[in-house]
Coordinates of C-alpha atoms (C1' of nucleotides) in Angstrom, one line a residue:
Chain A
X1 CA 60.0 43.7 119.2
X2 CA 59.6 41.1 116.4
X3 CA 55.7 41.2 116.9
X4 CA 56.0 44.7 116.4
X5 CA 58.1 44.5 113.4
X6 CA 55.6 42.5 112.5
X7 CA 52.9 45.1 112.7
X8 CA 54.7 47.3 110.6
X9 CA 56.6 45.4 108.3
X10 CA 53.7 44.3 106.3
X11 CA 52.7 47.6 105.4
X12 CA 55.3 48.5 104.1
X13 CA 56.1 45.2 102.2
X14 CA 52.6 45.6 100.7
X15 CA 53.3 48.4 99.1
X16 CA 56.2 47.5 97.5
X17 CA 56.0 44.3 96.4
X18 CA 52.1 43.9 95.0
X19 CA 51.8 43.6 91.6
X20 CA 50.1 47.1 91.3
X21 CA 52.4 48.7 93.3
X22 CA 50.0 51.3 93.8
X23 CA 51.8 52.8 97.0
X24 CA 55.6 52.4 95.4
X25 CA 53.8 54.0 92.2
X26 CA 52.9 57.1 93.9
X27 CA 55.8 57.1 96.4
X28 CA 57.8 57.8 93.5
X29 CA 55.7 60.0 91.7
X30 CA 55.5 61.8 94.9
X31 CA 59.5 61.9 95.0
X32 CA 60.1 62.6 91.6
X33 CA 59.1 66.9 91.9
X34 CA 61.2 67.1 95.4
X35 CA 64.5 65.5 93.5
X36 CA 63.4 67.6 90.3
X37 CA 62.9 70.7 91.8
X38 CA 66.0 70.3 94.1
X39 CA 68.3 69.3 91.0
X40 CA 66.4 72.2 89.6
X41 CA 68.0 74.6 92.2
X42 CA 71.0 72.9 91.6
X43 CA 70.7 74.1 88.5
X44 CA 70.8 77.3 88.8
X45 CA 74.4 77.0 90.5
X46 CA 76.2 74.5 88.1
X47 CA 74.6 72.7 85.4
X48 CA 76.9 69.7 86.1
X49 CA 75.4 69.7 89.4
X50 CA 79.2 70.4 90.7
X51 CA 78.0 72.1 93.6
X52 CA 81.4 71.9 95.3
X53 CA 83.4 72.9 92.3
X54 CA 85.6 75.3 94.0
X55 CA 86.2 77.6 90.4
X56 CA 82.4 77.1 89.9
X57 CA 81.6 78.3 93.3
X58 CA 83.7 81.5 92.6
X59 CA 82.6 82.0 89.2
X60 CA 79.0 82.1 90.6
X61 CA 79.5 84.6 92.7
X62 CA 81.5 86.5 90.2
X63 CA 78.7 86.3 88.2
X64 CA 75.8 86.7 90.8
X65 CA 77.8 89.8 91.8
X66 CA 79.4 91.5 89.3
X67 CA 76.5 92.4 86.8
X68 CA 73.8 90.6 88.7
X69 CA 72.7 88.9 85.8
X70 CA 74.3 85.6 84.7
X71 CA 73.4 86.6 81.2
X72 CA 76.1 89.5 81.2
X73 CA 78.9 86.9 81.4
X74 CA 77.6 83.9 79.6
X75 CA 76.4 85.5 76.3
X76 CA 79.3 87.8 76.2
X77 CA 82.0 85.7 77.0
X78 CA 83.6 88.0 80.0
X79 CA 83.8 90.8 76.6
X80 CA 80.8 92.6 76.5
X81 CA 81.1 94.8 79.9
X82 CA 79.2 97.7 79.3
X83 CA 75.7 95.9 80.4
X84 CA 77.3 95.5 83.5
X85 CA 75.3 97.7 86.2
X86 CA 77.2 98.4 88.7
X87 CA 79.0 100.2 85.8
X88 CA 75.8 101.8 85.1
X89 CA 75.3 102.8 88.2
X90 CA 78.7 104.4 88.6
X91 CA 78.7 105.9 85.1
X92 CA 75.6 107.9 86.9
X93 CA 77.6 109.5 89.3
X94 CA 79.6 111.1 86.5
X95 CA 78.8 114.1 84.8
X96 CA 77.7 113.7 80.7
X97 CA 81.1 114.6 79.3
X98 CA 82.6 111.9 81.8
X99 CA 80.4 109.1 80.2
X100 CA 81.3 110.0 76.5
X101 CA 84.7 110.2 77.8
X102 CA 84.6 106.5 79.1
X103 CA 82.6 104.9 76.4
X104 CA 84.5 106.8 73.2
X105 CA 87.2 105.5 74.9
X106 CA 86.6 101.9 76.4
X107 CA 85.9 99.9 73.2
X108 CA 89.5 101.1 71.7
X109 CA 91.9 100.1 74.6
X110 CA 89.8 97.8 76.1
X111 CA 90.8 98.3 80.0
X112 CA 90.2 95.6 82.0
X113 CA 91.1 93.1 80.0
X114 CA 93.6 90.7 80.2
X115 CA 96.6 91.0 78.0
X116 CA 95.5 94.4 76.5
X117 CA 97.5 96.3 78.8
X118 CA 99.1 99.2 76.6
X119 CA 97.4 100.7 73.2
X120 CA 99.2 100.1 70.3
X121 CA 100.6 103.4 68.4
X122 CA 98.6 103.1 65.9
X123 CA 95.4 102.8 67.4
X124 CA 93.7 106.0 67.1
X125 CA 93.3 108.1 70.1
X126 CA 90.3 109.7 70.9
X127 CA 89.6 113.5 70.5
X128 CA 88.0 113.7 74.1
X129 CA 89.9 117.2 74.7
X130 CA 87.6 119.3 73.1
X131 CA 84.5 117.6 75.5
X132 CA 86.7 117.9 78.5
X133 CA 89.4 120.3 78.7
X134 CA 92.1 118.1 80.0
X135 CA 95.7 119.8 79.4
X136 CA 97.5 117.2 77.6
X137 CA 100.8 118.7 79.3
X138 CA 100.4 116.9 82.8
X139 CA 104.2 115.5 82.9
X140 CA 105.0 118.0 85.8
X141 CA 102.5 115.9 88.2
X142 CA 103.7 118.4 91.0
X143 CA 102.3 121.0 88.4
X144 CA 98.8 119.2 87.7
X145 CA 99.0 119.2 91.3
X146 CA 98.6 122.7 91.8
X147 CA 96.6 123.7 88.5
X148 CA 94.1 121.0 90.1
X149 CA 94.3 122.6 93.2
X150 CA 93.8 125.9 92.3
X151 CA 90.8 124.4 90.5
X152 CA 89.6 123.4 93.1
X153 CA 90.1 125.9 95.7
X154 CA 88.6 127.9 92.9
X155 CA 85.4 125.5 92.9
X156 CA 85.3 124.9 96.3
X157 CA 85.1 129.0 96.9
X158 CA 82.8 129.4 94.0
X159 CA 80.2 126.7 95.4
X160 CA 77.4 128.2 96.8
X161 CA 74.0 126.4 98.5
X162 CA 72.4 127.6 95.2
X163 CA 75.0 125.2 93.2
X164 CA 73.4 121.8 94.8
X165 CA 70.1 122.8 94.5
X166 CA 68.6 119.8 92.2
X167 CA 66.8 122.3 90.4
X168 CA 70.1 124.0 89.0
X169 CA 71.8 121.7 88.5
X170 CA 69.7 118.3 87.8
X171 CA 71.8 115.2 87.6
X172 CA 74.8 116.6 89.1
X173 CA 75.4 116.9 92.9
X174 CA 72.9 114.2 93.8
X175 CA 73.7 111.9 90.9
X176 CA 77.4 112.0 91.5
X177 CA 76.8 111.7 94.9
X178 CA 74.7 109.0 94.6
X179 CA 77.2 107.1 92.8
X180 CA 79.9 108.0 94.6
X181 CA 78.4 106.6 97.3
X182 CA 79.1 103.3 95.8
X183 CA 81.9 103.5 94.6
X184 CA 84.2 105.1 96.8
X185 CA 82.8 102.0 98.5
X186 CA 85.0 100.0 96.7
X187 CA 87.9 102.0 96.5
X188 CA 87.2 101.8 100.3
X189 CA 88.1 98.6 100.2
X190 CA 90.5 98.0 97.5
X191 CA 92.8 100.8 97.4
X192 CA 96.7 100.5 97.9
X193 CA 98.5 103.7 96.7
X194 CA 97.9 106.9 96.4
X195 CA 97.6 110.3 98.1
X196 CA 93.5 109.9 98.9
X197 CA 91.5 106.5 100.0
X198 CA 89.1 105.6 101.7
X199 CA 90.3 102.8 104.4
X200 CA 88.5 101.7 107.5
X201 CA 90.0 103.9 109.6
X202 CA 87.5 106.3 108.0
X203 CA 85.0 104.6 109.6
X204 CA 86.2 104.4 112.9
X205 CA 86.6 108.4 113.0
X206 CA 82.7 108.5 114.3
X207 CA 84.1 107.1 117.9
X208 CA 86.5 110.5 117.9
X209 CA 84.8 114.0 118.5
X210 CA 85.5 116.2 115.0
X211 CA 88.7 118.2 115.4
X212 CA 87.4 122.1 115.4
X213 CA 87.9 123.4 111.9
X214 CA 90.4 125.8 112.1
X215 CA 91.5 126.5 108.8
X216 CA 89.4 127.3 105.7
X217 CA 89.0 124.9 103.5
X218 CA 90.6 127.2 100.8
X219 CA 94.0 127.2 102.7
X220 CA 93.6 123.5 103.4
X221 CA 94.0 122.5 99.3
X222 CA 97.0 125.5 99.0
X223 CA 98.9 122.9 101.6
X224 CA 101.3 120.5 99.7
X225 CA 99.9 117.3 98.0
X226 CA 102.0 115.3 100.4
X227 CA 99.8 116.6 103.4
X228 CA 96.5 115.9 101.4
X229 CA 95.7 112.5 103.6
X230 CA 95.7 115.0 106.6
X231 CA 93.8 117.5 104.9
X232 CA 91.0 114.8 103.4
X233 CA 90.9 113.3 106.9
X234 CA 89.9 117.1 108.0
X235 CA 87.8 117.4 105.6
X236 CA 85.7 114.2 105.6
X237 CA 85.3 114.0 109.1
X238 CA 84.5 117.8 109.1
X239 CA 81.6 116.9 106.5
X240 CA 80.9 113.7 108.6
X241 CA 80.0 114.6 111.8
X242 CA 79.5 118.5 112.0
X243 CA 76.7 119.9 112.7
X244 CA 74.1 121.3 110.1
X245 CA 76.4 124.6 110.1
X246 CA 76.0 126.7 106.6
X247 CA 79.7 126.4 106.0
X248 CA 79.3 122.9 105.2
X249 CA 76.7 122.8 102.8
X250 CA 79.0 125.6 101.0
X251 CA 82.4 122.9 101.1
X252 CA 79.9 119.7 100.4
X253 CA 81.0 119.4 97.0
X254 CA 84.3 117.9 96.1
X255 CA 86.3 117.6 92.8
X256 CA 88.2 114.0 93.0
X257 CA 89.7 112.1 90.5
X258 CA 88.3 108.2 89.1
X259 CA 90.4 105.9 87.6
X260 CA 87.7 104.8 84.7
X261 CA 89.9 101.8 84.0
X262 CA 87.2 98.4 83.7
X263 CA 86.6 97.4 87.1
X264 CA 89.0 99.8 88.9
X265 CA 87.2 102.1 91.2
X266 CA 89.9 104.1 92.2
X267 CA 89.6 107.3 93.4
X268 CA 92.2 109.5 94.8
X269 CA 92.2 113.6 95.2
X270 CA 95.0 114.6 93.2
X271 CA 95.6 114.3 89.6
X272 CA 99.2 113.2 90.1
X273 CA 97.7 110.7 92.5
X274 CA 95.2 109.3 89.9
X275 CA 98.0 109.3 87.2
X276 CA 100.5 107.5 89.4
X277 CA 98.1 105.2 90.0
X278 CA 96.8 104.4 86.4
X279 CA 101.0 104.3 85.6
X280 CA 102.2 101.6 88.0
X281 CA 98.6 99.4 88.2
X282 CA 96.7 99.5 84.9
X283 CA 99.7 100.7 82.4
X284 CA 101.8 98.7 84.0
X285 CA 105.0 101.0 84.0
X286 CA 107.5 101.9 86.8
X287 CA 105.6 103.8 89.6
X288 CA 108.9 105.5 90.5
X289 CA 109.1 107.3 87.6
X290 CA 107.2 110.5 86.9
X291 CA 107.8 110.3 83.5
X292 CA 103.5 110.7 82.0
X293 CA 103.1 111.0 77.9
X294 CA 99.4 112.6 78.9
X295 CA 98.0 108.6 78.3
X296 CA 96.9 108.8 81.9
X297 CA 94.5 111.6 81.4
X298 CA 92.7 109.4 79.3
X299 CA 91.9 106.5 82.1
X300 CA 90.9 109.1 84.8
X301 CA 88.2 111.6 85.1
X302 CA 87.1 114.6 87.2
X303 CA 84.2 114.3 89.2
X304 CA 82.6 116.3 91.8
X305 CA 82.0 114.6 95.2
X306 CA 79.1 115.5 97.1
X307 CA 80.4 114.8 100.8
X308 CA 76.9 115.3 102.2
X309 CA 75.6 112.2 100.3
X310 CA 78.8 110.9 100.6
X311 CA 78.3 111.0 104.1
X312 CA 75.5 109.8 104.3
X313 CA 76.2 106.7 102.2
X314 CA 79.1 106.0 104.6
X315 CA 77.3 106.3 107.7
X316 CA 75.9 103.4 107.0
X317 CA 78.7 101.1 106.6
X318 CA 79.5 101.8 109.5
X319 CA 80.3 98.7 111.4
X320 CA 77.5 97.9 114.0
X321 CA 79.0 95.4 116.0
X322 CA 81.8 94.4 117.6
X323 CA 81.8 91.5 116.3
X324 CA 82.4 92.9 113.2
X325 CA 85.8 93.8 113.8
X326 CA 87.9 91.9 111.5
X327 CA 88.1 92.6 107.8
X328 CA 86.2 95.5 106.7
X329 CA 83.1 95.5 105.1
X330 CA 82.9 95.0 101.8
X331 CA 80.0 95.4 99.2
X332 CA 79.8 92.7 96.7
X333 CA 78.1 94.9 94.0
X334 CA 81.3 96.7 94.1
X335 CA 83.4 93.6 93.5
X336 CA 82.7 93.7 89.7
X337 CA 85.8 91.3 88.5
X338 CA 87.3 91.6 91.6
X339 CA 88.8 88.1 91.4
X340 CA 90.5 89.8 88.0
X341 CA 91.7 92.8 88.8
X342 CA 92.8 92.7 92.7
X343 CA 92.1 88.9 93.9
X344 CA 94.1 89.7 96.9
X345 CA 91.9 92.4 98.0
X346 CA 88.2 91.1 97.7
X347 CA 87.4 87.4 97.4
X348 CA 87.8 86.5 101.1
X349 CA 85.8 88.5 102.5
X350 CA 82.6 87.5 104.4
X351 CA 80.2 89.0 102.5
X352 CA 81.4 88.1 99.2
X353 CA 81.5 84.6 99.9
X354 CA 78.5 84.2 102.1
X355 CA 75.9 85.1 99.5
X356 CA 75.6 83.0 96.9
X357 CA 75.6 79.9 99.3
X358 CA 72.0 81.1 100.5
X359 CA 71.5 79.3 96.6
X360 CA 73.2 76.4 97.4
X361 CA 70.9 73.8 98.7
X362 CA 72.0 69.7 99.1
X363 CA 69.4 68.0 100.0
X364 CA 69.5 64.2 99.6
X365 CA 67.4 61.7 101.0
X366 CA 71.1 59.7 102.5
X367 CA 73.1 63.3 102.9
X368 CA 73.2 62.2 106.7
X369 CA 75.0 59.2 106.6
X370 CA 78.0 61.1 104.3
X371 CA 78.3 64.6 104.4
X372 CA 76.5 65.7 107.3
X373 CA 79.2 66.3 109.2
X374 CA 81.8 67.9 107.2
X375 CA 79.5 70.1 105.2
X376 CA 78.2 73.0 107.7
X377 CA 81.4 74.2 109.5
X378 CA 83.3 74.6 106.3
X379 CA 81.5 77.8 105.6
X380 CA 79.4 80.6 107.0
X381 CA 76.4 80.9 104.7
X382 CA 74.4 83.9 105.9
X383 CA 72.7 85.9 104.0
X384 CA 74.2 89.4 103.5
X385 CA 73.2 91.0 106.9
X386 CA 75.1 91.5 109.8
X387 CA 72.7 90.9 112.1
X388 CA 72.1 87.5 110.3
X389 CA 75.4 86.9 110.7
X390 CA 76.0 87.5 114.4
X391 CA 72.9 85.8 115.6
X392 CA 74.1 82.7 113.8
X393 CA 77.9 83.4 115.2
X394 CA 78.0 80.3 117.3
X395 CA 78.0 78.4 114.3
X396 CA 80.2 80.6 112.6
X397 CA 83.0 81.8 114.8
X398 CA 85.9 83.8 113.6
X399 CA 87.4 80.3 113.5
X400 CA 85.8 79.9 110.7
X401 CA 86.3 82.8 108.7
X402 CA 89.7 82.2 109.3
X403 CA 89.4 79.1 107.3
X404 CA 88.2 79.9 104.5
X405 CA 91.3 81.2 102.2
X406 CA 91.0 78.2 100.4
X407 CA 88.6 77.2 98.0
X408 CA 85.1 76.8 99.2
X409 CA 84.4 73.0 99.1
X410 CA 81.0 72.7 100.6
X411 CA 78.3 75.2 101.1
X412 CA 74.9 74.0 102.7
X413 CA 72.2 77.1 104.1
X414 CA 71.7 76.7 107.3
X415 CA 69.5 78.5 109.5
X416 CA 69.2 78.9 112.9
X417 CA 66.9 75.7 114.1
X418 CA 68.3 73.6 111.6
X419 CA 68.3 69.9 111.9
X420 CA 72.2 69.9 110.8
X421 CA 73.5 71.7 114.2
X422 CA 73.1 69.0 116.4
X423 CA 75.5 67.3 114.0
X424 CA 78.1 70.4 113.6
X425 CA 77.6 71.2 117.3
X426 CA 79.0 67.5 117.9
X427 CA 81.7 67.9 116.2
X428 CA 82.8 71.4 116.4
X429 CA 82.4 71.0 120.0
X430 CA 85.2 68.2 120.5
X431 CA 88.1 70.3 118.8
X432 CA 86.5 73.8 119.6
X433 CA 84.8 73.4 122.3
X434 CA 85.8 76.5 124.0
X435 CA 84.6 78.6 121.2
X436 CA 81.0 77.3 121.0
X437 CA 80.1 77.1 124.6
X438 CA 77.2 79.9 123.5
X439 CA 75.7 77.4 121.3
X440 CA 73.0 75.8 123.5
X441 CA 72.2 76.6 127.0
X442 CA 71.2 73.5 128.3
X443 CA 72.5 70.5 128.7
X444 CA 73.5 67.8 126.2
X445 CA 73.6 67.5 122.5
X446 CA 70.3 67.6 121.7
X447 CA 68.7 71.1 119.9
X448 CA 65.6 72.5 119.3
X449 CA 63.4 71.3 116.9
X450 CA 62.8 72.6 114.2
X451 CA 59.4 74.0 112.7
X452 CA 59.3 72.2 109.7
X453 CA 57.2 69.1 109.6
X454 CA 58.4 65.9 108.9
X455 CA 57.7 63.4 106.9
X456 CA 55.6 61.5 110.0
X457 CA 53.9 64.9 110.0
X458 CA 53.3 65.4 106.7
X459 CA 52.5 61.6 105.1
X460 CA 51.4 60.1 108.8
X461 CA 52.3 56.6 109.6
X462 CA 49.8 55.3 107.0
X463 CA 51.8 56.3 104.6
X464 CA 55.6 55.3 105.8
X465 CA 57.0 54.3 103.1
X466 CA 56.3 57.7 101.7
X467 CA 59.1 58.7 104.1
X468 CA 62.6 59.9 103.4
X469 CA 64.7 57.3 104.4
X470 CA 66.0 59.2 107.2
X471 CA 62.7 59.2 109.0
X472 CA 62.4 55.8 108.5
X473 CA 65.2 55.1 109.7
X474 CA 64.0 57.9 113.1
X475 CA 67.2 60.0 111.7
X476 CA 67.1 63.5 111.2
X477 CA 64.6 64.1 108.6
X478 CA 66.4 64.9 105.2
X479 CA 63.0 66.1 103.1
X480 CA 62.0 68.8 105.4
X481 CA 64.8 70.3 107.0
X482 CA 64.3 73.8 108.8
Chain B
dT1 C1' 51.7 62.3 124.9
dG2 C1' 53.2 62.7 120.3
dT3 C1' 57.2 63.7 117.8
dG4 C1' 62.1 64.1 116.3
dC5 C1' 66.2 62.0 116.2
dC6 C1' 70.6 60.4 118.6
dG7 C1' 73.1 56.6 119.7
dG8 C1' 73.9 52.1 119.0
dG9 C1' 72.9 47.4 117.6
dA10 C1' 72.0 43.8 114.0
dC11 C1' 73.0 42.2 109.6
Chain C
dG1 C1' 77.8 49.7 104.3
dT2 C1' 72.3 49.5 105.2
dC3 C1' 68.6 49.0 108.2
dC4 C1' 66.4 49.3 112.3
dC5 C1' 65.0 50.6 117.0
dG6 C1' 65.4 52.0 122.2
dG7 C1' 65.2 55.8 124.5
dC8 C1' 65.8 60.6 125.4
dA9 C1' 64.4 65.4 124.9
dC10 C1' 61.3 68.6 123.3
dA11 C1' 56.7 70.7 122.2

DNA sequence: TGTGCCGGGAC
DNA sequence: GTCCCGGCACA
């Protein structure tokens, strides 16, 4: 043992302690890009290099997801919202008028924000009725109820193949539906009230054979508005899952309501439903009461619903697995000030939190003598797929998930062969080690290897003391993980 | 057989 | 705590 120390130790002494230092000189030039580009990615999450700020964490996915572009948030100051995208992309679904509705209308009240809840008197109200004729005498909601029904039975009746033809009628049916695709996404997953949402139970109407359509669609909307979850049940898994008949391409195009409130993505069938709504959530007045002075008309907007595309978009977030079977999905470009508006609803959710900490790399040379252990299990970091997400479950069980209501305090990537697992198989396996009995199949603690080369690899033993100290030390190589 | 690295010892 | 290495498992 000491001769071989003996054999090796001059080597590396050379290196370091010769007056040229030519070795040490390049072993640190050598370092210097690794720790500079690695602060440099560290970068990109906190500029204080807080990676485990909890509030930064959050505010970096708010950011990452709510306009996509960190830009958006920073130079405005959380004011300008208009850039935002996902508003974009929703404003496409609406017809013209709707988007001159919305914009005439944001920059006076200011929806969204905090603290500007109700419009002063003073503040001028836009002339919007004479682009969309909205009766200003809703206060009878049971009475907008009907006129909106008859509207739409009207509509409904009145839509003909020809209508969605793209030629006809250019951004309207596909556009909407396009946009509607997305953001009936989010009032998927977000709503609470009212007489029309879209909850997950939607999505589990594909393992149930479509009633038979009995009653035209016409006599379906004369029903009361109280029935109208029954009837929108009928109706969307009528446009769901029947066949290719003729009868549904004439019923594929739907007038709902949108609450155009910042951020809200409400959408609900009936005017009185959509008014309610914008009363008790956004205006914040007593939902009981049906008192309306016609400000509600000004937050919501008509739009027409094509349920093929509609269908279409939903039939894809449709839960593949099993697995899957806890909260429902939810889609993060949806979640636009999500942590604002309904906190409750959308921040611990999966998806939303296992994102951005694909960005989140900690890579020190001495990381495994300190925070090796505590840093994987804290938090499932796949990246947004599902099958990601299940193929990696033995290092993220449901255990985890259920974890994670508190703030995130460490977030590391980790892929499948990583180096870190033998680590957080160790210890996961002492308290749960009932739950991660699929981790490895054979015997022991030991894992695959990874594909990355190491440091032995990469600088070969000339060069040792161009090593991480980890592979020096024959640790788990810090400078090429997997 | 070379390599990665766990577990443990020396300091 | 750092530093190092025996020895095992894997490719």
């Amino acid at each position: 043992m000491t001769s071989k120390r003996l054999l090796e130790q001059p080597r590396a002494g050379d290196s370091t302690r010769e007056g040229g230092e030519p070795v040490t000189g390049r072993a640190f030039k050598t370092h210097a890009p690794d720790e500079g580009a690695l602060r440099n990615s560290g970068k990109e999450i906190s500029p204080n290099g807080h990676y485990y700020t909890p509030t930064r964490e959050r505010h970096y996915i708010h950011k990452k997801f709510a306009c996509g572009r960190e830009e958006d948030e920073q130079s405005s100051g959380g004011v300008l919202k208009h850039g935002c995208p996902a508003n974009r992309l929703i404003l496409n679904g609406f017809r013209l008028q709707d988007q001159t509705h919305m914009e005439a209308r944001s920059p006076v009240r200011g929806p969204g924000e905090p603290g500007c809840r109700l419009p002063s008197p003073e503040t001028p109200r836009p002339h919007m009725s004479s682009i969309i004729p909205v009766p200003h005498d809703r206060r009878p909601s049971g009475l907008a109820d009907k006129e909106v029904m008859a509207a739409t039975v009207l509509t409904t009746l009145s839509t003909s193949p020809l209508v969605l033809n793209p030629s006809s009628s250019a951004s309207g049916a596909d556009l909407a539906g396009k946009g509607w695709k997305e953001s009936l996404s989010a009032s998927y997953s977000s709503s609470t009230s009212g007489n029309w949402s879209w909850d997950a139970s939607d999505q589990s109407v594909p393992s149930t054979p479509s009633p038979p359509l009995s009653n035209d669609a016409g006599k379906s909307f004369l029903l009361s508005s109280q029935s109208d979850d029954n009837i929108e049940e009928t109706e969307s898994t009528h446009f769901l899952f029947e066949d290719h008949i003729p009868r549904k391409r004439k019923n594929s195009m739907k007038v709902m309501f949108k609450c155009l409130w910042k951020n809200c993505e409400k959408v609900l069938s009936t005017s009185s439903g959509i008014q309610r709504h914008i009363r008790t959530v956004h205006l914040g007045r007593n939902g009981d009461s049906d008192y309306s002075d016609g400000e509600e008309d000004f937050y919501y907007s008509e739009i027409e619903v094509n349920m093929d595309t509609l269908s279409e978009g939903l039939s894809n977030l449709t839960p593949t697995s099993p697995t899957t079977s806890g909260p429902p999905p939810v889609f993060p470009i949806l979640t636009c000030d999500a942590s604002r508006s309904e906190p409750a609803h959308m921040i611990h959710t999966p998806l939303s939190q296992s994102a951005p900490s694909a960005l989140c790399h900690i890579r020190t040379d001495h990381a495994y003598q300190a925070t090796t252990p505590v840093s994987i299990p804290s938090m499932p970091s796949d990246p947004p797929h599902s099958e990601d997400r299940i193929s990696v479950s033995w290092q993220s069980p449901p255990v985890i998930y259920k974890a994670l209501p508190g703030p995130m305090t460490q977030i590391r990537t980790v892929s499948i062969g990583e180096k870190r697992q033998p680590v957080n198989h160790t210890t996961v396996s002492k308290t749960h080690a009932s739950t991660t009995s699929t981790s490895k199949p054979t015997t022991g603690t030991r894992k695959p290897r990874g594909e990355a080369k190491k440091c032995r690899k990469v600088y070969g033993m000339e060069k040792r003391d161009l090593w991480c100290t980890a592979c020096r030390w024959k640790k788990a190589c810090q400078r090429f993980t997997d």
